[in-house]
Amino acid sequence: MKNPMNYLAQNNEVEIFQHAAENHLPVLIKGPTGCGKTRFVEHMAKKLERPIFTVACHDDLTATDLVGRHLMNKDGTYWQDGPLTRAVREGGICYLDEVVEARKDTTVVLHPLSDHRRVLPIERTGEEIIAHPDFMLVISYNPGYQNVMKGLKPSTRQRFVSMSFDYPSPEREVVIICQESNVDKDTAQKLVTLGGDLRRLKDHDLEESASTRILIYTAMMIKSGLDPKEACSACLAQTLTDESETIAAIERLIQIYF
Amino acid sequence: MEELVGEFWHKLITKRVSTEHSGAKVNLTDLNSQLAPFYRALGGAPGKVIEGASARELKLHRRFLQRVAGTHRRTNIAWQDERSVRLPPMHAIFPDKALNEALYFWLTALAAQLPTIKHWFVDNQHATLDLLKSKPGLASSYYALVDAILPLRPDLDKLEGSKLIREQAIQQALKVPGSVANLPKASGDPDPIFLWLYPEPIHGVSIDADDELDDSDVENQEEQAEQLKGERKEAKRTNDSKETDGLLVFMLESLGTWTEQIELDRPQEEDVDVNAAAAAEDLDIITLSRQRRAQSAKIKFDMDLPAPQNDDLAVGEGHRLPEWDYKRSSMLQDFCLIQPMLADDALPAPVPDRLKMVANQLRNRFSALNFQTNWLRRQTQGTELDLDSCIEKISDPNDQLEKQNFYKARSRNQRDLSCLLLADLSMSTDSALNAHQKVIDVIRDSILLFAEALSGAGDPFAIYGFSSIRNKQVRFNLLKNFSEPYSDAARGRILAVKPGFYTRMGAGIRQSTEVLQTQSTHKRLMLILSDGKPNDIDHYEGRYGVEDTRKAIMEAKRKGIQPFCITIDEGGNEYLPYLFGDNGYAVVSDMTRLPTLLPKLYLNLTGQS
């Protein structure tokens, strides 16, 4: 990590994570988009002094991408470890972000790693790696997306210590925004209140609520000199919806703060 | 001639005294779609609607000409109750359109800030002060409104005595909110303050039982009061429990020994004025009778089945389904008779013109799903080399030579998903949504557009509707089944959908589960389109209905079917998590958006796998 990783705990998540790490247990983090899941894992990796291997899962991600594959050079073929195998071998946190997006066969690889066996069998090479004591598996997903095609099987869920994240309380969010964007406290306060208003619109007018991340982006734009109204309009109103009427309503909201 | 002169005079004199700027008029209906999210964002109750308020009478001092013209007797002011925020249907107070608009947003913000008014004069000032402090952007528009409204208020130089003192206090309160603690007394009502909210009309619908007999059923009454939807007039209850129009319920053979008297207010249809709406407009207070509402509601009238020749065709004898009785915690085997129905007289019909464009757009958009391709690896034939497979071949000394699967090929994505849409067609969908549409109309459009979208996507789908009359007939209307192609015949059936009877949801879900089980796809989705809690005319209501529905949903889940509920019931958040789980339902608050939302929801739900 180049810059020091700031993280403001919302609850007792740091303690839970530490206990899970001590006991070699895998962790499942759920929460809405942009609430600080990734930041938290990165923070913990630093705190526990373990390397972190982050994989952003997508719908074409297969077990091979995690475990590794054969590659070719002038001498012939050689085996290349995937991020998961590296973490298992060298010790470190393997963080699978948005794990439900990945193909179903990936979860099968995770099963022997996430119970008492802590082994990773590699079919291609016939190897069976016993996990390094510092190896830790962390997965995250967003339960808010109501998608019937995606979801974790109960048998997978049952292998994890789970914690749920949400957007930080207004006071904390102000601190976070100030810290991340160096914007003045007054502006941060306004942004947080505006964010709170927008979050009330979830389920009624917006598909997704305004995340802490998007509020920070807004603050950064303001800090670098963009007119606050325009920053809010570009980062919040236009980002959160395509419905012109809802955009108009959000613009009105922005006007009452800035 | 007299009429002509009269009309001319009316126009002249009303124009002469009119204080409106019709050029800068802003209508509530144009802004409503912005005001509603604005209101909710500022913390207003999500269930409340914003609607037009009818003019209220204030005891105002009118100028001579205004009195001659007969105008300015009633004024459009803003107020709210538990159900809705009432804003004037249009604003034309200011010559500047932007100001008239700003006034709407100001009142909406104030309504969110001030849900109940205890002391009109003080509360409005406090709420204003709070808003100005917390929302600095509102302050500038507020002061602009104050600057514009002060010249429209009575001239201080022309007032005297107590009225002068009162007007001074009001103007001071507007200029510096929170600075005046009391409203000095004076005769008449002060001139309307358009920047403030007014309390509910004093003669509001009271919920207290003024009738000792039905105090047992206060809850029921509250429901009744709530059901006076669309009622925008002030309503005043009168007690007419005098036995003038009581209905004697008796058996013919025991004439003379009356057994029970039920006081029912029977509407006298022959007296209904054709122009009732116009008449209501002119009335200030509509008098409603409220006695024995609870009692009368208890007498349920079974809706008669239509004559067979007018009814849909019953397919087969129907078959029996169990029902869950939570009190005995046991299944009542073969309790409900499911009767599949087919609208055989519905003629094939194309998509109606008004929906054609949206339907085409949806079909195109969804057909993109169909063409989503992905690579099939390790194929014996294909367009490109599969490098992984080649390398494996080289690196694995034990590999058999005959496996020549070095290619990858593009293939159409198999979504492997089937979907059944189950629509609630109970009588409650027959209620009016707005001036032009009933709930059923919107549901019909929604089903049709949904079908168009899915036919584009190529996922197998079926559409059924259901309604019930006790357990003896649960009507299961076939609109499109899985095996038939989606054609004009199915469209015709969807367009001919009629609201039916009650909502025995458990039976509908169980039957749909059976239908879905015939599908061999990997994922099976059951979408339930509902407009309220399960209920039927017998004991199937309240907890019984909810428990049975829950049981049916759990059974469906156990059979590998994923149920999802889309409801237009604002109160859905109370009972739906229990039925479908936190992420198993969606509440659509703006009914008119349902037709476009439903396909979108399906897209979100199924995405790509």
Short mmCIF file of C-alpha atoms in Angstrom, two decimals, chain B residues 61-242:
data_model
loop_
_atom_site.label_atom_id
_atom_site.label_comp_id
_atom_site.label_asym_id
_atom_site.label_seq_id
_atom_site.Cartn_x
_atom_site.Cartn_y
_atom_site.Cartn_z
CA HIS B 61 -62.67 40.53 4.05
CA ARG B 62 -63.60 40.87 0.40
CA ARG B 63 -63.44 43.99 -1.65
CA PHE B 64 -66.72 45.37 -2.91
CA LEU B 65 -66.13 44.26 -6.47
CA GLN B 66 -65.06 40.82 -5.37
CA ARG B 67 -68.29 40.49 -3.48
CA VAL B 68 -70.24 41.64 -6.48
CA ALA B 69 -68.47 39.12 -8.65
CA GLY B 70 -69.00 36.38 -6.12
CA THR B 71 -65.36 35.37 -6.17
CA HIS B 72 -62.72 35.07 -3.44
CA ARG B 73 -65.18 33.34 -1.16
CA ARG B 74 -63.02 30.27 -1.09
CA THR B 75 -59.26 30.04 -1.32
CA ASN B 76 -56.85 27.35 -2.33
CA ILE B 77 -54.55 26.75 0.60
CA ALA B 78 -52.24 23.86 1.39
CA TRP B 79 -52.85 21.33 4.13
CA GLN B 80 -52.23 17.71 4.90
CA ASP B 81 -53.70 14.80 6.80
CA GLU B 82 -52.49 11.27 7.48
CA ARG B 83 -53.21 10.17 3.96
CA SER B 84 -52.02 12.91 1.68
CA VAL B 85 -50.49 16.30 1.23
CA ARG B 86 -53.01 18.63 -0.38
CA LEU B 87 -51.56 21.39 -2.44
CA PRO B 88 -53.54 23.85 -4.53
CA PRO B 89 -54.21 22.32 -7.95
CA MET B 90 -52.57 25.33 -9.56
CA HIS B 91 -50.58 28.37 -8.53
CA ALA B 92 -50.93 31.67 -10.31
CA ILE B 93 -50.31 33.99 -7.39
CA PHE B 94 -47.12 35.50 -8.75
CA PRO B 95 -46.55 37.00 -12.17
CA ASP B 96 -43.31 35.02 -12.37
CA LYS B 97 -43.64 31.35 -13.26
CA ALA B 98 -40.44 30.38 -11.46
CA LEU B 99 -41.84 31.82 -8.24
CA ASN B 100 -45.07 29.89 -8.58
CA GLU B 101 -43.01 26.74 -9.06
CA ALA B 102 -40.76 27.58 -6.14
CA LEU B 103 -43.89 27.94 -4.02
CA TYR B 104 -44.83 24.32 -4.74
CA PHE B 105 -41.41 23.07 -3.73
CA TRP B 106 -41.43 25.23 -0.65
CA LEU B 107 -44.81 23.92 0.46
CA THR B 108 -43.69 20.35 -0.20
CA ALA B 109 -40.57 20.81 1.90
CA LEU B 110 -42.67 22.38 4.64
CA ALA B 111 -45.09 19.47 4.51
CA ALA B 112 -42.22 17.04 5.03
CA GLN B 113 -40.91 19.16 7.91
CA LEU B 114 -44.27 19.66 9.57
CA PRO B 115 -46.32 16.46 9.46
CA THR B 116 -48.80 17.56 12.10
CA ILE B 117 -49.81 21.03 13.15
CA LYS B 118 -50.66 21.75 16.76
CA HIS B 119 -50.43 25.49 16.82
CA TRP B 120 -50.77 26.88 13.32
CA PHE B 121 -49.09 30.23 13.83
CA VAL B 122 -46.15 28.98 15.90
CA ASP B 123 -45.55 25.63 14.21
CA ASN B 124 -45.34 27.11 10.74
CA GLN B 125 -42.77 29.65 11.89
CA HIS B 126 -40.70 27.00 13.64
CA ALA B 127 -40.77 24.61 10.72
CA THR B 128 -39.79 27.44 8.40
CA LEU B 129 -36.94 28.37 10.67
CA ASP B 130 -35.72 24.77 10.84
CA LEU B 131 -35.88 24.40 7.08
CA LEU B 132 -34.00 27.64 6.50
CA LYS B 133 -31.28 26.54 8.88
CA SER B 134 -30.82 23.03 7.57
CA LYS B 135 -31.31 23.70 3.86
CA PRO B 136 -29.47 26.90 3.00
CA GLY B 137 -30.50 26.67 -0.65
CA LEU B 138 -34.15 26.87 0.35
CA ALA B 139 -33.51 30.13 2.19
CA SER B 140 -32.92 32.18 -0.92
CA SER B 141 -36.07 30.89 -2.57
CA TYR B 142 -38.02 31.46 0.64
CA TYR B 143 -36.95 35.08 0.93
CA ALA B 144 -37.69 35.62 -2.74
CA LEU B 145 -41.18 34.26 -2.10
CA VAL B 146 -41.62 36.47 0.94
CA ASP B 147 -40.50 39.54 -1.00
CA ALA B 148 -42.99 38.71 -3.70
CA ILE B 149 -45.86 37.90 -1.39
CA LEU B 150 -45.68 40.88 0.95
CA PRO B 151 -46.93 43.40 -1.66
CA LEU B 152 -49.90 41.07 -2.26
CA ARG B 153 -50.93 41.20 1.37
CA PRO B 154 -53.35 43.83 2.68
CA ASP B 155 -51.86 47.31 2.75
CA LEU B 156 -50.87 48.23 6.30
CA ASP B 157 -51.85 51.86 5.74
CA LYS B 158 -55.42 50.92 4.96
CA LEU B 159 -55.93 48.72 8.00
CA GLU B 160 -56.68 49.87 11.47
CA GLY B 161 -57.22 48.61 14.97
CA SER B 162 -56.85 44.96 15.79
CA LYS B 163 -56.62 43.97 12.13
CA LEU B 164 -53.63 46.22 11.65
CA ILE B 165 -51.86 44.68 14.64
CA ARG B 166 -52.60 41.19 13.40
CA GLU B 167 -51.42 41.89 9.87
CA GLN B 168 -48.24 43.46 11.23
CA ALA B 169 -47.59 40.32 13.26
CA ILE B 170 -48.11 38.08 10.25
CA GLN B 171 -45.82 40.09 8.02
CA GLN B 172 -43.20 40.14 10.74
CA ALA B 173 -43.54 36.34 11.12
CA LEU B 174 -43.02 35.90 7.41
CA LYS B 175 -40.02 38.19 7.28
CA VAL B 176 -38.34 36.84 10.40
CA PRO B 177 -39.79 33.41 11.11
CA GLY B 178 -39.84 32.46 14.76
CA SER B 179 -39.96 36.07 15.94
CA VAL B 180 -43.64 36.30 16.80
CA ALA B 181 -45.02 34.09 19.53
CA ASN B 182 -48.72 34.87 19.34
CA LEU B 183 -51.20 35.82 16.71
CA PRO B 184 -53.11 38.89 17.91
CA LYS B 185 -56.86 38.41 17.81
CA ALA B 186 -59.04 40.19 15.27
CA SER B 187 -62.35 39.55 13.61
CA GLY B 188 -62.54 37.21 10.67
CA ASP B 189 -59.74 35.01 9.34
CA PRO B 190 -56.49 36.67 8.34
CA ASP B 191 -55.74 36.82 4.64
CA PRO B 192 -54.49 33.42 3.50
CA ILE B 193 -50.77 32.90 3.95
CA PHE B 194 -49.80 30.96 0.88
CA LEU B 195 -46.36 30.12 2.23
CA TRP B 196 -47.75 28.20 5.17
CA LEU B 197 -49.55 24.95 5.71
CA TYR B 198 -52.98 24.99 7.21
CA PRO B 199 -54.32 22.41 9.61
CA GLU B 200 -56.79 19.81 8.46
CA PRO B 201 -60.29 21.18 8.09
CA ILE B 202 -61.96 21.35 11.48
CA HIS B 203 -64.83 19.24 10.32
CA GLY B 204 -62.40 16.50 9.37
CA VAL B 205 -63.43 12.90 9.29
CA SER B 206 -63.27 11.91 12.90
CA ILE B 207 -62.42 8.38 13.68
CA ASP B 208 -63.74 8.34 17.22
CA ALA B 209 -66.73 6.13 17.49
CA ASP B 210 -69.75 8.30 17.98
CA ASP B 211 -71.83 5.23 18.01
CA GLU B 212 -71.58 3.04 21.07
CA LEU B 213 -72.51 -0.08 19.22
CA ASP B 214 -69.49 -0.40 17.04
CA ASP B 215 -66.73 0.55 19.39
CA SER B 216 -65.67 -3.06 19.15
CA ASP B 217 -64.50 -2.54 15.66
CA VAL B 218 -62.50 0.63 15.67
CA GLU B 219 -59.87 -0.92 13.48
CA ASN B 220 -62.37 -1.80 10.90
CA GLN B 221 -63.61 1.75 10.94
CA GLU B 222 -60.20 3.14 10.42
CA GLU B 223 -59.89 1.00 7.39
CA GLN B 224 -63.22 2.24 6.22
CA ALA B 225 -62.21 5.81 6.72
CA GLU B 226 -59.06 5.15 4.78
CA GLN B 227 -61.01 3.64 2.01
CA LEU B 228 -62.75 6.90 1.31
CA LYS B 229 -60.18 7.32 -1.36
CA GLY B 230 -60.31 10.15 -3.80
CA GLU B 231 -62.40 12.06 -1.31
CA ARG B 232 -61.05 15.53 -1.47
CA LYS B 233 -63.92 17.32 0.13
CA GLU B 234 -64.16 18.14 3.75
CA ALA B 235 -66.41 15.56 5.21
CA LYS B 236 -68.64 16.03 8.17
CA ARG B 237 -70.29 13.08 9.81
CA THR B 238 -73.85 13.31 10.94
CA ASN B 239 -75.40 10.94 13.31
CA ASP B 240 -78.54 9.55 11.82
CA SER B 241 -78.97 6.52 13.91
CA LYS B 242 -82.57 7.54 14.32
#
